[in-house]
Amino acid sequence: MLRTVLRNVLAHRARLGMTALAVMLGVAFVSGTLVFGDTVAQALRGAAARNLDDVAVSVQAESVPAPDGTAGNGRSTALTDGLAARVRAVPGVLSVRSVVNGTATLAAEDGRPLNADNSWQNLATNYIPDTRPGGRDSRFPLEAGRGPAAPGEIALDRRTAEKAGYGIGDTVRFAVDGPTLTAKLVGTVRTDDPRVTAGGTLALFDTPTAQQLFLHRGRFDELAVASAPGTDNEELTRTVAELLPADTLTVTSGARLADEQAKQIAENTKGLTRMLLVFAGIALFVGTFIIANTFTMLIAQRSRETALLRAVGASRHQVVRAVLVEAALLGLVSSAAGFALGLGIAGGLGPFLNASGAGLPDGPLVVSTSAWAWSLAVGVGVTVLSAWLPARKAARIAPVEALSTVDQAPSKPGTLLRNTFGGLLGGTGVLTMLYVSTQTDGVDSNLLIAALGTVLTLAGVIVLAPLLSRPLVLLAGVVAARPFGAVGMLARENALRNPRRTAATASALMIGLALITALNVAGGSTEAALRDAAVRGLTADYKVSYAGSGGIDPALAARVAKVPGVGGAVPVASAGLEVRGEWSTLTGADPRRLGTVYDLKFRSGSLADLGPDKVALSDELARQTGLSTGAAFTATVGYGTDLQKKTLTVAGVYRNTRAVGDALGTMGDVLPHTGDGKLDAVLVKTPPGHGTSGLDQHIRSSLGNSPLLQVQNRKQLIAAEAGIVDEMLGMMYGLLGMTVVIGALGVVNTLAMSVFERTREIGLLRAIGLDRRGVRRMVSLESVVISVFGAVLGIATGTFLAWTCGSLTQTALPAYETVLPWAQLTLFLLLGPAVGVLASIWPARRATRLNVLRSIHGR
């Protein structure tokens, strides 16, 4: 039997090729994802470990209120030079590195800001030279020049300098929390910090300058303690902890800190790995249809051979084992090839995601034993399981069936059972999704219900596909028969000959298109809602703000108002607001001028009613808290530890809008509670009939052209809101596109094997006058009919799933409405015929090259 299996595999290697390719692509996704996850985690762990290689003990401090009378940016800590000296005197301590941490966004030589969208990666710290002549900082080895040693000097890591176009001696422009600052570049360094190597930047200052920029003089964020050789670092950690005040400082051993960072890194990468594995699972699930179809057709074509084996003494178990061994060999070879392809996918995923701002570090591929084992297990397991039902069918072939026809219609009891089961599955899924469509709260619990409903709906459609295929294929066949006559009719009948096979082939394509359609409808609707919410109620022409968490000095608003072409400049600030257990945002502005930049729809009251301790609430917040116009209430205003109880009065209720926030008050009620006394933004309105060309550059120049400064018009505000959705959709389209490719391979495989199965029939058609072009057209039309059936089923199912899940998005985005992207849906519908034509090229060519006489004799 083993020799028979090997002979069958070698004899049918061409027919098994498409199946092997489908398995290979699915396994490539799995292996690529596993290797990619291991590679990223190892690269992050390695970079973090190198950063902590010489740290035996880390003493970290939280920010505390700044001491009165000191210069700085408003942030301070409990770590001082005196504490550093006490730690330095502990036995076993080799050195103490006093670190100041911050962020600084650099402007490139051409003026553009570097990495402004991920400012948390724009690191800045102090350069700490050793005591040797021309002292150097061992943590940041010099590449060129020297380290900064005085105010007005800066050093950059080599890659940052190259990216910005700076050379030694150039003037570097940068910003910390607002205005543009400058410094002379005196050196470049190397660093292994993963945040920098993954696309961030690094700026180094001398210690007094770093303290002035980010903390206060004599204060530090961290003490990195190096130990002498032979010192017990855990004992040293306990000694240092006993020496320092425990209420304001955290003392951690370097080893434990590395472990904590490794755990955090693993947690951060787990979500991405899981998402990629979901897409890999979808690809393998689609591949099961091709595998099952292939083995079903192979067994049908080898029915005489199987019956003969049974006649000469082969048992049913031997027949089942033979088919499963054949599937296992196919899965093993395909999985090995898929694993090799997965290494290429893993190598390309990092640069692809970093191009979208993921910030992943570089590192060699990590090929673990578990990744190899799981890839083989999944590939072989899916292939064997997919071949199990066809194997059981082969075992039931009796010797007397050797003279029967190859294709037999499924029995009515079997068809009835299948349709009943499919109706129950699909009906349950549809009812579940309709229930989800009515839910507007409890998103987390409803997500699980929606996932279950989606699976049930797709499963029901797949089971019912043979029943649905007949009317849809008949309709498509009628359309094909009109222009192509008898050839079109033959294509329709061929597609209807075996509904289960047609349905299984179309289902592979249907799943991919259903998911892509659902993603497109949901994503497009979310993007439309975000675009609307970004500017709903906003009539200003420009919004002036700072990137990141930095605010605008209130004095700068007057400077913006004096820019030629600015008709009005309205400062806006915000503070936290807690009302009856509901946390929200209180926006502050001048009520007399706010109407020039906001078009608020008041349900009661008006802007004129606002005043000291009189606020307006959005209708959403009013509903949640049960407050109405005229009601007095006690609220907590502010951020963090700077909270204050205030008695406020509801002066009006307005229609909720994302641009304003949950509540609206005067600037006097809000600005003292912002935490830093700064504005969120300045909204700019131009006079009627005045153009806006070049106005953004004039505003930037008036504010010092800081790299952190953002001057956004309405289009740019919309793009900023919807940009992340576009990036996510682009990545998911690429991943789900693989399922469409696998579905197309299924059409190719089915047609190729169908041509072999109908060799005699094609020979007879050629003998009675059907030319090569007619044969090619017949096969192509059959492929198009099957693909259109899958496309229609997928688009309809995906649209339904996206519509029913819309209520979950409405919870977080009230403006959400299901918007059908007709252009994309039309494109997806046209994708069906396109896939059909492309998938038919090889099978049609094979059919036209059959020898007429040999075909008639079945050779």
PDB file of N, CA, C and O in Angstrom, residues 361-386:
ATOM      1  N   PRO A 361      12.466  47.263  16.118  1.00  0.00           N
ATOM      2  CA  PRO A 361      13.922  47.275  15.952  1.00  0.00           C
ATOM      3  C   PRO A 361      14.384  46.265  14.906  1.00  0.00           C
ATOM      4  O   PRO A 361      13.676  45.324  14.563  1.00  0.00           O
ATOM      5  N   ASP A 362      15.593  46.500  14.407  1.00  0.00           N
ATOM      6  CA  ASP A 362      16.212  45.548  13.486  1.00  0.00           C
ATOM      7  C   ASP A 362      16.850  44.415  14.277  1.00  0.00           C
ATOM      8  O   ASP A 362      17.253  44.592  15.428  1.00  0.00           O
ATOM      9  N   GLY A 363      16.966  43.255  13.643  1.00  0.00           N
ATOM     10  CA  GLY A 363      17.607  42.122  14.298  1.00  0.00           C
ATOM     11  C   GLY A 363      17.597  40.909  13.389  1.00  0.00           C
ATOM     12  O   GLY A 363      16.787  40.831  12.453  1.00  0.00           O
ATOM     13  N   PRO A 364      18.495  39.945  13.623  1.00  0.00           N
ATOM     14  CA  PRO A 364      18.519  38.730  12.803  1.00  0.00           C
ATOM     15  C   PRO A 364      17.271  37.887  13.034  1.00  0.00           C
ATOM     16  O   PRO A 364      16.658  37.938  14.105  1.00  0.00           O
ATOM     17  N   LEU A 365      16.891  37.114  12.011  1.00  0.00           N
ATOM     18  CA  LEU A 365      15.734  36.232  12.147  1.00  0.00           C
ATOM     19  C   LEU A 365      16.003  35.180  13.215  1.00  0.00           C
ATOM     20  O   LEU A 365      17.082  34.582  13.265  1.00  0.00           O
ATOM     21  N   VAL A 366      15.011  34.956  14.066  1.00  0.00           N
ATOM     22  CA  VAL A 366      15.102  33.955  15.125  1.00  0.00           C
ATOM     23  C   VAL A 366      14.205  32.789  14.743  1.00  0.00           C
ATOM     24  O   VAL A 366      12.981  32.905  14.741  1.00  0.00           O
ATOM     25  N   VAL A 367      14.805  31.668  14.368  1.00  0.00           N
ATOM     26  CA  VAL A 367      14.048  30.480  13.944  1.00  0.00           C
ATOM     27  C   VAL A 367      14.081  29.489  15.107  1.00  0.00           C
ATOM     28  O   VAL A 367      15.065  28.785  15.318  1.00  0.00           O
ATOM     29  N   SER A 368      12.996  29.434  15.850  1.00  0.00           N
ATOM     30  CA  SER A 368      12.929  28.555  17.006  1.00  0.00           C
ATOM     31  C   SER A 368      12.413  27.174  16.608  1.00  0.00           C
ATOM     32  O   SER A 368      11.771  27.005  15.564  1.00  0.00           O
ATOM     33  N   THR A 369      12.690  26.199  17.455  1.00  0.00           N
ATOM     34  CA  THR A 369      12.190  24.846  17.219  1.00  0.00           C
ATOM     35  C   THR A 369      10.671  24.805  17.239  1.00  0.00           C
ATOM     36  O   THR A 369      10.043  24.101  16.452  1.00  0.00           O
ATOM     37  N   SER A 370      10.069  25.602  18.124  1.00  0.00           N
ATOM     38  CA  SER A 370       8.607  25.609  18.207  1.00  0.00           C
ATOM     39  C   SER A 370       7.976  26.158  16.936  1.00  0.00           C
ATOM     40  O   SER A 370       6.940  25.654  16.486  1.00  0.00           O
ATOM     41  N   ALA A 371       8.595  27.190  16.330  1.00  0.00           N
ATOM     42  CA  ALA A 371       8.043  27.740  15.081  1.00  0.00           C
ATOM     43  C   ALA A 371       8.083  26.691  13.980  1.00  0.00           C
ATOM     44  O   ALA A 371       7.118  26.518  13.218  1.00  0.00           O
ATOM     45  N   TRP A 372       9.206  25.967  13.881  1.00  0.00           N
ATOM     46  CA  TRP A 372       9.341  24.914  12.878  1.00  0.00           C
ATOM     47  C   TRP A 372       8.334  23.791  13.144  1.00  0.00           C
ATOM     48  O   TRP A 372       7.635  23.333  12.227  1.00  0.00           O
ATOM     49  N   ALA A 373       8.228  23.367  14.399  1.00  0.00           N
ATOM     50  CA  ALA A 373       7.331  22.267  14.737  1.00  0.00           C
ATOM     51  C   ALA A 373       5.872  22.642  14.511  1.00  0.00           C
ATOM     52  O   ALA A 373       5.092  21.861  13.951  1.00  0.00           O
ATOM     53  N   TRP A 374       5.485  23.844  14.942  1.00  0.00           N
ATOM     54  CA  TRP A 374       4.098  24.270  14.768  1.00  0.00           C
ATOM     55  C   TRP A 374       3.735  24.415  13.295  1.00  0.00           C
ATOM     56  O   TRP A 374       2.619  24.081  12.873  1.00  0.00           O
ATOM     57  N   SER A 375       4.660  24.925  12.502  1.00  0.00           N
ATOM     58  CA  SER A 375       4.382  25.088  11.072  1.00  0.00           C
ATOM     59  C   SER A 375       4.132  23.745  10.406  1.00  0.00           C
ATOM     60  O   SER A 375       3.169  23.571   9.634  1.00  0.00           O
ATOM     61  N   LEU A 376       5.001  22.763  10.697  1.00  0.00           N
ATOM     62  CA  LEU A 376       4.807  21.431  10.117  1.00  0.00           C
ATOM     63  C   LEU A 376       3.526  20.791  10.647  1.00  0.00           C
ATOM     64  O   LEU A 376       2.758  20.179   9.887  1.00  0.00           O
ATOM     65  N   ALA A 377       3.302  20.927  11.955  1.00  0.00           N
ATOM     66  CA  ALA A 377       2.110  20.303  12.551  1.00  0.00           C
ATOM     67  C   ALA A 377       0.837  20.887  11.962  1.00  0.00           C
ATOM     68  O   ALA A 377      -0.114  20.157  11.635  1.00  0.00           O
ATOM     69  N   VAL A 378       0.805  22.204  11.801  1.00  0.00           N
ATOM     70  CA  VAL A 378      -0.389  22.845  11.250  1.00  0.00           C
ATOM     71  C   VAL A 378      -0.590  22.448   9.790  1.00  0.00           C
ATOM     72  O   VAL A 378      -1.699  22.080   9.386  1.00  0.00           O
ATOM     73  N   GLY A 379       0.478  22.506   8.998  1.00  0.00           N
ATOM     74  CA  GLY A 379       0.349  22.170   7.574  1.00  0.00           C
ATOM     75  C   GLY A 379      -0.078  20.735   7.350  1.00  0.00           C
ATOM     76  O   GLY A 379      -1.026  20.459   6.602  1.00  0.00           O
ATOM     77  N   VAL A 380       0.611  19.801   8.016  1.00  0.00           N
ATOM     78  CA  VAL A 380       0.274  18.384   7.851  1.00  0.00           C
ATOM     79  C   VAL A 380      -1.099  18.095   8.459  1.00  0.00           C
ATOM     80  O   VAL A 380      -1.921  17.376   7.875  1.00  0.00           O
ATOM     81  N   GLY A 381      -1.374  18.680   9.626  1.00  0.00           N
ATOM     82  CA  GLY A 381      -2.651  18.426  10.293  1.00  0.00           C
ATOM     83  C   GLY A 381      -3.832  18.904   9.473  1.00  0.00           C
ATOM     84  O   GLY A 381      -4.834  18.178   9.315  1.00  0.00           O
ATOM     85  N   VAL A 382      -3.755  20.116   8.937  1.00  0.00           N
ATOM     86  CA  VAL A 382      -4.855  20.642   8.124  1.00  0.00           C
ATOM     87  C   VAL A 382      -5.050  19.796   6.877  1.00  0.00           C
ATOM     88  O   VAL A 382      -6.182  19.486   6.477  1.00  0.00           O
ATOM     89  N   THR A 383      -3.954  19.398   6.239  1.00  0.00           N
ATOM     90  CA  THR A 383      -4.068  18.597   5.023  1.00  0.00           C
ATOM     91  C   THR A 383      -4.693  17.234   5.311  1.00  0.00           C
ATOM     92  O   THR A 383      -5.582  16.774   4.582  1.00  0.00           O
ATOM     93  N   VAL A 384      -4.245  16.579   6.384  1.00  0.00           N
ATOM     94  CA  VAL A 384      -4.785  15.252   6.718  1.00  0.00           C
ATOM     95  C   VAL A 384      -6.254  15.341   7.111  1.00  0.00           C
ATOM     96  O   VAL A 384      -7.087  14.533   6.683  1.00  0.00           O
ATOM     97  N   LEU A 385      -6.603  16.344   7.926  1.00  0.00           N
ATOM     98  CA  LEU A 385      -8.003  16.496   8.328  1.00  0.00           C
ATOM     99  C   LEU A 385      -8.898  16.805   7.136  1.00  0.00           C
ATOM    100  O   LEU A 385     -10.042  16.320   7.057  1.00  0.00           O
ATOM    101  N   SER A 386      -8.400  17.609   6.211  1.00  0.00           N
ATOM    102  CA  SER A 386      -9.197  17.938   5.030  1.00  0.00           C
ATOM    103  C   SER A 386      -9.409  16.720   4.137  1.00  0.00           C
ATOM    104  O   SER A 386     -10.415  16.640   3.417  1.00  0.00           O
TER     105      SER A 386
END
